[in-house]
Coordinates of C-alpha atoms in Angstrom, one line a residue:
Chain A
X1 CA -43.4 -4.2 36.1
X2 CA -42.9 -7.9 35.1
X3 CA -44.2 -9.1 31.8
X4 CA -46.6 -12.1 31.7
X5 CA -43.7 -14.2 30.5
X6 CA -41.6 -13.2 33.5
X7 CA -44.4 -13.8 36.0
X8 CA -44.9 -17.3 34.7
X9 CA -41.4 -18.2 36.0
X10 CA -41.0 -19.8 39.3
X11 CA -37.4 -18.9 39.9
X12 CA -34.1 -20.6 39.3
X13 CA -34.1 -24.3 40.1
X14 CA -30.5 -25.2 39.4
X15 CA -28.9 -25.1 42.9
X16 CA -29.0 -27.6 45.7
X17 CA -31.0 -25.2 47.9
X18 CA -34.0 -25.6 45.5
X19 CA -34.9 -28.9 47.2
X20 CA -32.7 -29.3 50.4
X21 CA -34.1 -32.8 51.3
X22 CA -33.6 -34.2 47.8
X23 CA -30.0 -32.6 47.7
X24 CA -29.1 -34.1 51.0
X25 CA -30.1 -37.6 49.7
X26 CA -28.1 -36.9 46.5
X27 CA -25.0 -35.8 48.4
X28 CA -25.1 -38.6 50.9
X29 CA -25.6 -41.1 48.0
X30 CA -22.7 -39.8 46.0
X31 CA -20.3 -39.8 49.0
X32 CA -21.2 -43.3 49.9
X33 CA -20.6 -44.7 46.4
X34 CA -16.9 -45.5 45.6
X35 CA -15.7 -44.7 42.2
X36 CA -15.4 -47.7 39.9
X37 CA -11.7 -47.0 39.1
X38 CA -8.9 -45.4 41.0
X39 CA -6.9 -42.4 39.7
X40 CA -7.8 -38.9 38.8
X41 CA -7.7 -36.2 36.1
X42 CA -4.0 -37.0 35.2
X43 CA -5.5 -40.1 33.4
X44 CA -7.3 -37.7 31.1
X45 CA -4.1 -35.9 30.2
X46 CA -2.7 -39.2 28.9
X47 CA -5.7 -39.5 26.5
X48 CA -5.2 -35.9 25.3
X49 CA -1.4 -36.4 25.0
X50 CA -1.7 -39.4 22.7
X51 CA -3.7 -37.4 20.2
X52 CA -1.6 -34.2 20.7
X53 CA 1.5 -36.1 19.8
X54 CA -0.1 -37.4 16.6
X55 CA 0.3 -33.8 15.4
X56 CA -2.6 -33.2 13.1
X57 CA -3.2 -29.6 12.7
X58 CA -6.6 -27.7 12.4
X59 CA -5.7 -26.9 8.8
X60 CA -3.3 -24.9 6.8
X61 CA -2.9 -21.9 4.6
X62 CA -3.5 -22.0 0.9
X63 CA -0.4 -22.0 -1.3
X64 CA 1.3 -18.6 -0.9
X65 CA 0.8 -16.0 -3.6
X66 CA 3.9 -15.7 -5.7
X67 CA 5.3 -12.3 -4.9
X68 CA 8.1 -10.8 -6.8
X69 CA 9.0 -8.7 -3.8
X70 CA 9.3 -11.7 -1.5
X71 CA 12.8 -12.5 -2.4
X72 CA 13.9 -14.2 0.8
X73 CA 12.3 -17.4 2.3
X74 CA 12.0 -15.5 5.7
X75 CA 9.8 -13.0 4.0
X76 CA 7.4 -15.7 2.7
X77 CA 7.3 -17.2 6.2
X78 CA 6.4 -13.8 7.6
X79 CA 3.8 -13.2 4.9
X80 CA 2.1 -16.5 5.6
X81 CA 1.8 -15.6 9.2
X82 CA 0.5 -12.2 8.3
X83 CA -2.1 -13.4 6.0
X84 CA -3.3 -15.9 8.5
X85 CA -3.8 -13.3 11.2
X86 CA -5.3 -10.8 8.7
X87 CA -7.9 -13.5 7.8
X88 CA -8.5 -14.0 11.5
X89 CA -9.2 -10.3 12.0
X90 CA -11.3 -10.1 8.8
X91 CA -13.5 -13.0 10.1
X92 CA -13.8 -11.3 13.5
X93 CA -14.8 -8.0 12.0
X94 CA -17.3 -9.6 9.7
X95 CA -18.8 -11.3 12.7
X96 CA -18.6 -8.1 14.7
X97 CA -20.7 -6.2 12.1
X98 CA -23.4 -9.0 12.5
X99 CA -23.1 -8.7 16.3
X100 CA -23.9 -5.0 16.3
X101 CA -26.8 -5.7 13.8
X102 CA -28.3 -8.1 16.3
X103 CA -27.8 -5.6 19.1
X104 CA -29.4 -2.9 17.1
X105 CA -32.4 -5.2 16.6
X106 CA -32.7 -5.8 20.2
X107 CA -32.4 -2.1 21.2
X108 CA -34.9 -1.2 18.5
X109 CA -37.4 -3.6 20.0
X110 CA -36.7 -2.9 23.8
X111 CA -36.4 0.8 23.1
X112 CA -33.4 3.0 23.9
X113 CA -32.6 3.2 27.6
X114 CA -30.6 5.3 29.8
X115 CA -28.0 4.1 30.7
X116 CA -27.1 2.2 27.5
X117 CA -26.3 2.9 24.0
X118 CA -28.5 4.9 21.6
X119 CA -29.4 3.4 18.3
X120 CA -27.0 5.8 16.7
X121 CA -24.2 4.7 18.9
X122 CA -24.8 1.1 17.8
X123 CA -25.0 2.0 14.1
X124 CA -21.8 4.0 14.5
X125 CA -19.8 1.1 15.9
X126 CA -21.4 -1.4 13.5
X127 CA -20.4 0.8 10.5
X128 CA -16.8 1.0 11.7
X129 CA -16.7 -2.9 12.1
X130 CA -17.9 -3.1 8.5
X131 CA -15.2 -0.5 7.4
X132 CA -12.5 -2.6 9.1
X133 CA -13.8 -5.8 7.4
X134 CA -13.6 -4.0 4.0
X135 CA -10.2 -2.6 4.9
X136 CA -8.9 -6.1 5.6
X137 CA -10.4 -7.4 2.4
X138 CA -8.4 -4.8 0.5
X139 CA -5.2 -5.4 2.5
X140 CA -5.3 -9.1 1.8
X141 CA -6.0 -8.5 -1.9
X142 CA -3.1 -6.0 -2.1
X143 CA -0.8 -8.7 -0.7
X144 CA -1.9 -11.1 -3.4
X145 CA -3.9 -13.1 -0.9
X146 CA -7.5 -14.4 -1.1
X147 CA -9.8 -12.6 1.3
X148 CA -12.4 -15.4 1.0
X149 CA -10.1 -18.0 2.5
X150 CA -10.9 -19.2 6.1
X151 CA -7.4 -19.4 7.5
X152 CA -6.6 -21.7 10.4
X153 CA -6.5 -18.6 12.9
X154 CA -9.8 -17.4 11.4
X155 CA -11.3 -20.8 12.1
X156 CA -10.1 -21.0 15.5
X157 CA -11.2 -17.4 16.4
X158 CA -14.6 -18.4 15.0
X159 CA -14.7 -21.5 17.4
X160 CA -13.5 -19.3 20.3
X161 CA -16.3 -16.7 19.8
X162 CA -19.1 -19.1 18.9
X163 CA -21.0 -18.2 22.1
X164 CA -21.0 -14.5 21.6
X165 CA -23.4 -14.6 18.6
X166 CA -25.5 -17.2 20.5
X167 CA -26.0 -14.6 23.3
X168 CA -26.7 -11.7 20.9
X169 CA -29.3 -13.4 18.9
X170 CA -31.0 -15.2 21.7
X171 CA -34.4 -13.2 22.0
X172 CA -34.4 -13.8 25.8
X173 CA -31.1 -12.1 26.5
X174 CA -31.1 -8.6 28.1
X175 CA -29.2 -5.6 27.0
X176 CA -26.6 -5.9 29.8
X177 CA -26.2 -9.6 29.0
X178 CA -25.5 -8.7 25.4
X179 CA -23.1 -5.9 26.3
X180 CA -21.2 -8.4 28.5
X181 CA -20.8 -10.8 25.5
X182 CA -19.8 -7.9 23.2
X183 CA -17.2 -6.8 25.8
X184 CA -15.6 -10.2 25.3
X185 CA -15.4 -9.5 21.6
X186 CA -14.2 -6.0 21.9
X187 CA -11.3 -6.9 24.4
X188 CA -10.2 -9.6 21.9
X189 CA -10.5 -7.2 19.1
X190 CA -8.4 -4.6 20.6
X191 CA -5.7 -7.1 21.4
X192 CA -6.0 -8.4 17.9
X193 CA -5.4 -5.1 16.2
X194 CA -2.5 -4.4 18.5
X195 CA -0.8 -7.6 17.6
X196 CA -1.5 -7.0 13.8
X197 CA 0.1 -3.5 14.2
X198 CA 3.2 -5.0 15.7
X199 CA 3.4 -7.7 13.0
X200 CA 2.9 -5.1 10.2
X201 CA 5.6 -3.0 11.8
X202 CA 8.1 -5.9 12.2
X203 CA 7.5 -7.0 8.5
X204 CA 8.2 -3.4 7.3
X205 CA 4.6 -2.7 6.1
X206 CA 4.5 0.9 7.1
X207 CA 1.3 1.9 5.2
X208 CA -0.6 -1.0 6.6
X209 CA 0.6 -0.2 10.0
X210 CA -0.7 3.3 9.8
X211 CA -4.1 2.2 8.6
X212 CA -4.3 -0.4 11.3
X213 CA -3.5 2.2 13.9
X214 CA -6.5 4.2 12.8
X215 CA -8.7 1.0 13.1
X216 CA -7.3 0.4 16.6
X217 CA -8.2 3.9 17.6
X218 CA -11.9 3.1 16.7
X219 CA -11.7 -0.1 18.5
X220 CA -10.4 1.5 21.6
X221 CA -13.4 3.9 21.5
X222 CA -15.8 0.8 21.1
X223 CA -14.2 -0.9 24.0
X224 CA -14.4 2.2 26.2
X225 CA -18.1 2.8 25.3
X226 CA -19.1 -0.8 25.7
X227 CA -17.3 -1.1 29.0
X228 CA -19.0 2.2 30.3
X229 CA -22.5 1.1 29.1
X230 CA -22.2 -2.3 30.8
X231 CA -20.9 -0.8 34.0
X232 CA -23.6 1.8 34.1
X233 CA -26.4 -0.7 33.4
X234 CA -25.2 -3.1 36.1
X235 CA -24.8 -0.4 38.7
X236 CA -28.2 1.0 37.9
X237 CA -29.7 -2.5 38.2
X238 CA -28.1 -2.9 41.6
X239 CA -29.4 0.6 42.4
X240 CA -26.0 1.7 43.7
Chain B
X1 CA -56.4 -43.2 33.5
X2 CA -59.8 -42.4 32.4
X3 CA -59.3 -41.4 28.8
X4 CA -61.6 -43.6 26.6
X5 CA -59.6 -43.9 23.4
X6 CA -62.5 -45.4 21.5
X7 CA -64.9 -42.6 22.4
X8 CA -62.4 -39.7 22.2
X9 CA -61.8 -39.0 18.6
X10 CA -59.3 -36.1 19.0
X11 CA -58.5 -33.7 16.2
X12 CA -59.1 -34.8 12.7
X13 CA -56.0 -35.1 10.5
X14 CA -57.1 -32.3 8.2
X15 CA -57.4 -30.0 11.1
X16 CA -53.8 -30.6 12.3
X17 CA -52.2 -27.5 11.0
X18 CA -49.0 -25.5 11.7
X19 CA -47.2 -22.5 10.7
X20 CA -43.4 -22.0 11.0
X21 CA -44.1 -19.4 13.7
X22 CA -46.4 -21.9 15.5
X23 CA -43.7 -24.6 15.4
X24 CA -41.0 -22.4 16.9
X25 CA -42.4 -21.1 20.2
X26 CA -40.4 -19.4 23.0
X27 CA -38.3 -22.2 24.5
X28 CA -38.5 -23.4 28.1
X29 CA -36.0 -22.0 30.6
X30 CA -33.0 -24.2 31.4
X31 CA -32.7 -22.4 34.7
X32 CA -36.3 -22.0 35.9
X33 CA -38.4 -24.9 34.5
X34 CA -38.6 -28.1 36.4
X35 CA -36.2 -30.9 35.3
X36 CA -39.2 -33.0 34.6
X37 CA -40.5 -30.6 32.0
X38 CA -37.2 -31.2 30.2
X39 CA -37.6 -35.0 30.8
X40 CA -40.9 -34.9 29.1
X41 CA -39.8 -32.8 26.2
X42 CA -36.7 -35.1 25.6
X43 CA -39.0 -38.2 25.8
X44 CA -41.7 -36.9 23.5
X45 CA -39.1 -35.8 21.0
X46 CA -37.8 -39.3 21.1
X47 CA -41.3 -40.8 20.6
X48 CA -42.1 -38.5 17.6
X49 CA -38.7 -39.3 16.1
X50 CA -39.5 -43.0 16.4
X51 CA -43.0 -42.3 14.9
X52 CA -41.3 -40.9 11.8
X53 CA -38.6 -43.7 11.7
X54 CA -41.3 -46.3 12.0
X55 CA -43.4 -44.8 9.3
X56 CA -40.5 -44.6 6.8
X57 CA -39.4 -48.1 7.5
X58 CA -43.0 -49.4 7.2
X59 CA -43.6 -47.4 4.0
X60 CA -40.6 -49.0 2.3
X61 CA -42.1 -52.4 2.9
X62 CA -45.7 -51.7 2.2
X63 CA -47.9 -51.8 -0.9
X64 CA -49.4 -48.7 -2.4
X65 CA -52.5 -48.5 -0.3
X66 CA -50.6 -47.7 2.9
X67 CA -48.0 -45.3 1.5
X68 CA -50.2 -42.1 1.4
X69 CA -51.9 -42.6 4.9
X70 CA -48.4 -43.2 6.2
X71 CA -47.0 -40.0 4.5
X72 CA -49.9 -37.9 5.7
X73 CA -49.6 -38.8 9.3
X74 CA -45.7 -38.8 9.2
X75 CA -45.8 -35.2 8.0
X76 CA -47.8 -34.2 11.1
X77 CA -45.6 -36.4 13.4
X78 CA -42.6 -34.7 12.0
X79 CA -44.0 -31.2 12.8
X80 CA -45.0 -32.4 16.2
X81 CA -41.4 -33.5 16.8
X82 CA -40.2 -30.1 15.7
X83 CA -42.5 -28.2 18.0
X84 CA -41.5 -30.4 20.9
X85 CA -37.7 -30.5 20.3
X86 CA -37.6 -26.7 19.6
X87 CA -38.8 -26.2 23.3
X88 CA -35.2 -26.9 24.4
X89 CA -33.4 -23.6 24.7
X90 CA -30.2 -22.4 23.0
X91 CA -28.3 -22.2 26.2
X92 CA -28.7 -25.8 26.8
X93 CA -25.4 -27.2 25.6
X94 CA -25.1 -30.6 23.9
X95 CA -23.5 -32.1 27.1
X96 CA -26.3 -30.6 29.3
X97 CA -28.8 -32.0 26.9
X98 CA -27.0 -35.4 27.3
X99 CA -27.4 -35.1 31.0
X100 CA -31.1 -34.6 30.4
X101 CA -31.3 -37.6 28.1
X102 CA -29.7 -39.8 30.8
X103 CA -32.2 -38.5 33.4
X104 CA -35.0 -39.6 31.0
X105 CA -33.5 -42.9 30.7
X106 CA -33.2 -43.3 34.5
X107 CA -36.5 -41.9 35.7
X108 CA -38.8 -43.0 32.8
X109 CA -37.3 -46.5 32.7
X110 CA -37.7 -46.8 36.5
X111 CA -41.3 -45.9 36.3
X112 CA -41.8 -48.4 33.4
X113 CA -40.0 -51.1 35.4
X114 CA -42.2 -50.5 38.4
X115 CA -45.4 -50.5 36.4
X116 CA -44.6 -53.4 34.0
X117 CA -47.0 -56.3 34.6
X118 CA -44.7 -58.9 33.0
X119 CA -41.9 -60.0 35.4
X120 CA -39.3 -60.9 32.7
X121 CA -39.9 -57.5 30.9
X122 CA -39.5 -55.7 34.3
X123 CA -36.2 -57.5 34.7
X124 CA -35.1 -56.3 31.3
X125 CA -35.9 -52.7 32.2
X126 CA -34.2 -52.9 35.5
X127 CA -31.1 -54.3 33.7
X128 CA -31.0 -51.5 31.2
X129 CA -31.8 -48.9 33.9
X130 CA -28.6 -49.6 35.8
X131 CA -26.5 -49.1 32.7
X132 CA -28.0 -45.7 31.9
X133 CA -27.6 -44.8 35.5
X134 CA -23.9 -45.4 35.1
X135 CA -23.9 -43.2 32.0
X136 CA -25.2 -40.3 34.0
X137 CA -22.2 -40.6 36.4
X138 CA -19.7 -40.8 33.5
X139 CA -21.1 -37.8 31.7
X140 CA -21.4 -35.8 34.9
X141 CA -17.6 -36.5 35.3
X142 CA -17.1 -35.3 31.8
X143 CA -19.0 -32.1 32.4
X144 CA -17.1 -31.4 35.7
X145 CA -13.6 -32.4 34.4
X146 CA -13.6 -31.1 30.8
X147 CA -16.3 -28.4 30.9
X148 CA -16.0 -27.2 34.6
X149 CA -19.7 -27.7 35.0
X150 CA -22.1 -29.3 37.6
X151 CA -24.5 -31.9 36.2
X152 CA -26.9 -31.2 39.1
X153 CA -27.8 -27.8 37.6
X154 CA -29.6 -30.0 35.0
X155 CA -30.9 -32.8 37.1
X156 CA -32.0 -30.6 40.0
X157 CA -31.4 -33.1 42.8
X158 CA -33.9 -35.6 41.6
X159 CA -31.5 -38.3 40.3
X160 CA -28.4 -39.8 42.0
X161 CA -25.0 -39.3 40.4
X162 CA -23.0 -42.4 41.3
X163 CA -21.6 -45.5 39.5
X164 CA -24.1 -48.1 38.3
X165 CA -23.1 -51.2 36.3
X166 CA -19.7 -49.9 35.0
X167 CA -20.1 -48.8 31.4
X168 CA -16.8 -50.6 30.6
X169 CA -18.5 -53.9 31.5
X170 CA -21.7 -53.1 29.6
X171 CA -20.2 -54.1 26.2
X172 CA -21.8 -57.3 25.0
X173 CA -21.8 -59.5 21.9
X174 CA -25.1 -59.2 20.0
X175 CA -25.8 -62.9 21.0
X176 CA -26.3 -61.5 24.6
X177 CA -28.3 -58.4 23.7
X178 CA -31.4 -60.0 22.2
X179 CA -34.3 -60.6 24.6
X180 CA -37.5 -62.8 24.5
X181 CA -40.3 -60.8 22.9
X182 CA -43.8 -60.5 24.2
X183 CA -46.5 -62.6 22.6
X184 CA -49.0 -60.1 21.1
X185 CA -52.1 -62.3 21.6
X186 CA -51.4 -62.7 25.3
X187 CA -49.5 -59.6 26.3
X188 CA -51.0 -56.9 28.4
X189 CA -51.4 -53.6 26.4
X190 CA -49.2 -51.8 28.9
X191 CA -46.4 -54.3 28.2
X192 CA -46.6 -53.4 24.5
X193 CA -46.7 -49.7 25.2
X194 CA -43.7 -49.8 27.5
X195 CA -41.7 -51.7 25.0
X196 CA -42.3 -49.3 22.2
X197 CA -41.8 -46.3 24.4
X198 CA -38.5 -47.3 25.7
X199 CA -37.2 -48.5 22.4
X200 CA -38.2 -45.1 20.9
X201 CA -36.5 -43.2 23.6
X202 CA -33.3 -45.2 23.5
X203 CA -33.2 -44.9 19.8
X204 CA -33.3 -41.1 19.9
X205 CA -30.6 -41.2 22.6
X206 CA -28.4 -43.2 20.3
X207 CA -29.1 -40.9 17.4
X208 CA -28.4 -37.8 19.5
X209 CA -25.1 -39.1 20.7
X210 CA -24.0 -40.1 17.2
X211 CA -24.8 -36.5 16.1
X212 CA -23.2 -34.6 18.8
X213 CA -20.2 -36.8 19.6
X214 CA -18.0 -35.3 16.9
X215 CA -18.9 -31.8 18.0
X216 CA -16.6 -32.1 21.1
X217 CA -12.9 -31.2 20.8
X218 CA -11.4 -33.2 23.6
X219 CA -10.4 -36.7 22.7
X220 CA -11.7 -38.1 26.0
X221 CA -15.2 -36.6 25.3
X222 CA -15.1 -38.0 21.7
X223 CA -14.2 -41.4 22.9
X224 CA -16.7 -41.3 25.8
X225 CA -19.5 -40.5 23.3
X226 CA -18.3 -43.2 21.0
X227 CA -18.4 -45.7 23.8
X228 CA -21.7 -44.7 25.3
X229 CA -23.4 -44.5 21.9
X230 CA -22.4 -48.0 21.4
X231 CA -24.2 -49.1 24.6
X232 CA -27.2 -47.1 23.4
X233 CA -27.1 -49.2 20.2
X234 CA -27.1 -52.3 22.3
X235 CA -30.1 -50.9 24.3
X236 CA -32.0 -50.3 21.1
X237 CA -31.2 -53.9 20.1
X238 CA -32.3 -55.0 23.5
X239 CA -35.6 -53.1 23.8
X240 CA -36.5 -53.5 20.2
X241 CA -36.3 -57.2 20.5
X242 CA -39.0 -57.2 23.2
X243 CA -41.6 -56.3 20.6
X244 CA -43.4 -59.2 18.9
X245 CA -42.1 -59.5 15.3
X246 CA -45.3 -61.4 14.3
X247 CA -47.5 -58.3 14.6
X248 CA -48.6 -57.0 11.3
X249 CA -47.3 -53.5 10.2
X250 CA -50.8 -52.1 10.8
X251 CA -51.0 -53.6 14.3
X252 CA -47.6 -52.0 15.0
X253 CA -48.8 -48.7 13.6
X254 CA -51.9 -48.9 15.8
X255 CA -49.9 -49.7 18.9
X256 CA -47.5 -46.8 18.1
X257 CA -50.3 -44.3 17.9
X258 CA -51.8 -45.6 21.2
X259 CA -48.4 -45.3 22.8
X260 CA -48.2 -41.7 21.7
X261 CA -51.7 -41.0 23.0
X262 CA -50.8 -42.6 26.3
X263 CA -47.6 -40.6 26.6
X264 CA -49.0 -37.2 25.7
X265 CA -51.8 -37.8 28.1
X266 CA -49.3 -38.7 30.9
X267 CA -47.3 -35.5 30.1
X268 CA -50.4 -33.5 30.2
X269 CA -51.4 -34.9 33.6
X270 CA -48.0 -34.1 35.2
X271 CA -47.0 -30.8 33.4
X272 CA -46.2 -27.8 35.5
X273 CA -45.4 -25.3 32.7
X274 CA -48.8 -24.1 31.4
X275 CA -47.4 -23.3 28.0
X276 CA -45.9 -26.7 27.6
X277 CA -49.1 -28.3 29.0
X278 CA -51.1 -26.7 26.2
X279 CA -48.9 -28.4 23.7
X280 CA -49.2 -31.8 25.4
X281 CA -53.0 -31.4 25.3
X282 CA -53.0 -30.3 21.7
X283 CA -50.9 -33.2 20.6
X284 CA -52.8 -35.7 22.7
X285 CA -55.8 -34.7 20.6
X286 CA -53.7 -34.9 17.4
X287 CA -52.6 -38.4 18.4
X288 CA -56.2 -39.5 19.1
X289 CA -57.0 -38.3 15.6
X290 CA -54.1 -40.5 14.2
X291 CA -55.2 -43.4 16.3
X292 CA -58.8 -43.3 15.0
X293 CA -57.5 -43.0 11.4
X294 CA -55.3 -46.1 11.9
X295 CA -58.3 -47.9 13.6
X296 CA -60.3 -47.4 10.5
X297 CA -57.4 -48.6 8.3
X298 CA -57.0 -51.6 10.5
X299 CA -60.7 -52.4 10.1
X300 CA -60.7 -52.0 6.4
X301 CA -57.5 -53.6 5.5
X302 CA -57.1 -56.4 8.0
X303 CA -60.8 -56.9 8.8
X304 CA -59.9 -57.0 12.4
X305 CA -61.4 -55.1 15.4
X306 CA -59.0 -52.7 17.1
X307 CA -60.5 -53.6 20.4
X308 CA -58.6 -56.9 20.1
X309 CA -55.4 -54.9 20.4
X310 CA -56.2 -51.8 22.4
X311 CA -57.5 -51.3 25.9
X312 CA -60.8 -49.3 26.3
X313 CA -59.0 -46.9 28.7
X314 CA -55.4 -46.2 28.9
X315 CA -53.3 -47.6 31.8
X316 CA -51.8 -45.3 34.6
X317 CA -49.2 -42.9 33.0
X318 CA -45.5 -42.8 33.5
X319 CA -44.7 -41.4 36.9
X320 CA -42.7 -38.2 36.6
X321 CA -41.0 -38.0 39.8
X322 CA -37.7 -39.1 41.5
X323 CA -37.3 -42.8 41.8
X324 CA -34.2 -42.7 44.0
X325 CA -35.2 -45.4 46.4
X326 CA -36.2 -47.8 43.7
X327 CA -33.0 -47.2 41.7
X328 CA -30.9 -47.6 44.7
X329 CA -32.6 -50.8 45.7
X330 CA -32.2 -52.1 42.1
X331 CA -28.5 -51.1 42.2
X332 CA -28.0 -52.9 45.4
X333 CA -29.6 -56.1 44.2
X334 CA -28.8 -56.3 40.6
X335 CA -25.7 -54.3 39.7
X336 CA -23.8 -57.7 39.3
X337 CA -26.2 -59.1 36.8
X338 CA -24.8 -59.8 33.3
X339 CA -26.7 -60.9 30.2
X340 CA -26.4 -64.4 28.9
X341 CA -28.4 -65.0 25.8
X342 CA -31.9 -63.7 26.5
X343 CA -31.5 -64.3 30.2
X344 CA -29.5 -62.8 33.0
X345 CA -26.7 -64.3 35.1
X346 CA -24.3 -63.3 38.0
X347 CA -21.1 -61.7 36.8
X348 CA -19.1 -64.5 38.4
X349 CA -20.7 -66.8 35.9
X350 CA -20.3 -64.6 32.9
X351 CA -17.0 -66.1 31.7
X352 CA -18.7 -69.6 31.4
X353 CA -22.0 -68.4 30.2
X354 CA -21.3 -65.4 28.0
X355 CA -17.9 -66.0 26.5
X356 CA -18.7 -64.2 23.3
X357 CA -19.4 -61.0 25.4
X358 CA -16.2 -61.3 27.3
X359 CA -14.1 -61.6 24.1
X360 CA -15.9 -58.7 22.6
X361 CA -15.5 -56.5 25.7
X362 CA -11.8 -57.3 26.0
X363 CA -11.3 -56.4 22.4
X364 CA -13.2 -53.0 22.7
X365 CA -11.4 -52.1 25.9
X366 CA -8.0 -53.3 24.9
X367 CA -6.6 -49.8 24.1
X368 CA -8.2 -48.2 27.2
X369 CA -11.6 -47.4 28.6
X370 CA -12.8 -43.8 28.2
X371 CA -15.6 -44.3 30.7
X372 CA -13.2 -45.5 33.4
X373 CA -10.7 -42.8 32.6
X374 CA -13.1 -39.9 32.7
X375 CA -14.4 -40.9 36.1
X376 CA -11.2 -42.2 37.6
X377 CA -11.5 -41.5 41.3
X378 CA -14.6 -39.4 40.6
X379 CA -17.1 -38.5 43.2
X380 CA -19.9 -36.0 42.3
X381 CA -19.7 -33.0 44.7
X382 CA -22.1 -30.0 44.7
X383 CA -20.4 -27.2 42.7
X384 CA -18.0 -29.6 41.1
X385 CA -15.1 -31.5 42.5
X386 CA -13.0 -28.3 42.3
X387 CA -14.7 -27.2 45.4
X388 CA -12.7 -29.7 47.3
X389 CA -9.4 -29.1 45.5
X390 CA -6.9 -27.3 47.5
X391 CA -4.4 -26.2 44.8
X392 CA -4.7 -25.9 41.0
X393 CA -2.7 -28.3 38.8
X394 CA -1.7 -30.6 41.7
X395 CA -1.9 -34.2 40.7
X396 CA -5.4 -35.7 41.5
X397 CA -8.7 -33.9 41.8
X398 CA -8.7 -33.8 45.6
X399 CA -5.1 -32.7 46.0

């Protein structure tokens, strides 16, 4: 049964079929009006190109920690990349914890549903996201880095995932809509851990690699579950 | 309109109360609400924003007696603005909101131009209208080409998306942006209400673009917002100069409150969303409360009768509907008008009559024109121009 709020809605008005006569006038008008300048999207590329060639970066890493073990310059370069990507993962896991808190709130209010995650499922994943965040904190500290730094990759990852939190915290979004957004996060997260493992391996960080493989195993399970819940919810809604 | 603003006292100021929960209601739906509901929200946010702006500016220039009443009303106006602006939903992006702002500038200004009793003022509104009309086209191109979105999802077929007076030609020297002002003692009250309404609305548009412009990553978007915000600044200059500077601050305040009553009442008459309609009704009563408080101050402090300034009943409200035919007719007849001092001239005469504007424009456009670049060869198409593109990454949108 529809809620009072749902019943108040008149249906989606964004398409041209909402008002065919008005749409026809709009289309006919647009077609009949020549653009004020010739050219195409290639002109936009020139604008972008000018700024790209100026070469200003998003930002940089802080001065590298002085490490007695980092004897060669290549090692320092590798360490800088590792710290940047560790910071990215840390920021993502920290956000991930908050994402699952928001999901938990939503399911608590809407009530558990079948199909869909139980409150326990959500708490379980959220706890593992927190564990990963804390693991990354320790890892960065052990390397002599500063876990409170927002590295360039962490910053960019934050920009890339800005919409995910918007979806989760919007009171109007449904459980499947939230799961769809979380799927984006989990897919990225899985690929992120895979990359970190490869990087740690190539830099000879054996212990780190082993810990990260354990984290990846958790993330694979998160991904599998989120994918399944979403799929089941959508198929159920379609009654197929 | 039959609202008798002398008889209707509205809600007394001390009964105009809010809570944080009350201020932040469930927002409207970007997808399901009528585009004109959004138009009204954006307009009324702009008017309340101007109420606060006006009140601060006045307080800075007034003696002690006025400071407290201004502060009391200002606090309520601020919260009214909050409640109204927070009706916009979180899924409405800054660029989508921009499209909404331009729809306001087109449809509301068109209605004002049609209703305006003074021919010169009506001409000024039609002049500005064709510029905002062009902005909608440029921002639609930006939405399509940088965001992969269709502006018609926001405007819902009501408003045309095509070039107006090209934005690149709208840049003028300040000497050509000032207009003649109405004369308070002779002007129709509707003329005054129109001038304050449109000035307020354009001021908020300017401030909004100046706030969100830096949020875009793409250099073309950043430049386009910089360019169009500059035109909005010109528009605030133009419309603000229509208001008689000889009115006393209290007279201006009285008119501002009357303007707010007029506009909330108009919103109330047209609103299709019952939840939003309740807010318009509530705030119409709040504004009547403010108006009566200022009437009393006007009587006490200036020893003048508010009936000298205000009409007994309010004029017909802004017409919240598509003005496509009027806009097209205006476009057809007046797109080649340019400003020369406080008057208008054909673009062929601009070089002789407005040399300062020509020089200013050439300077501003000398390293390229973002508004021309974003819309180079652009024709709005339902579902975006990609619908007609045959292969990705071929040169040109229709390739």
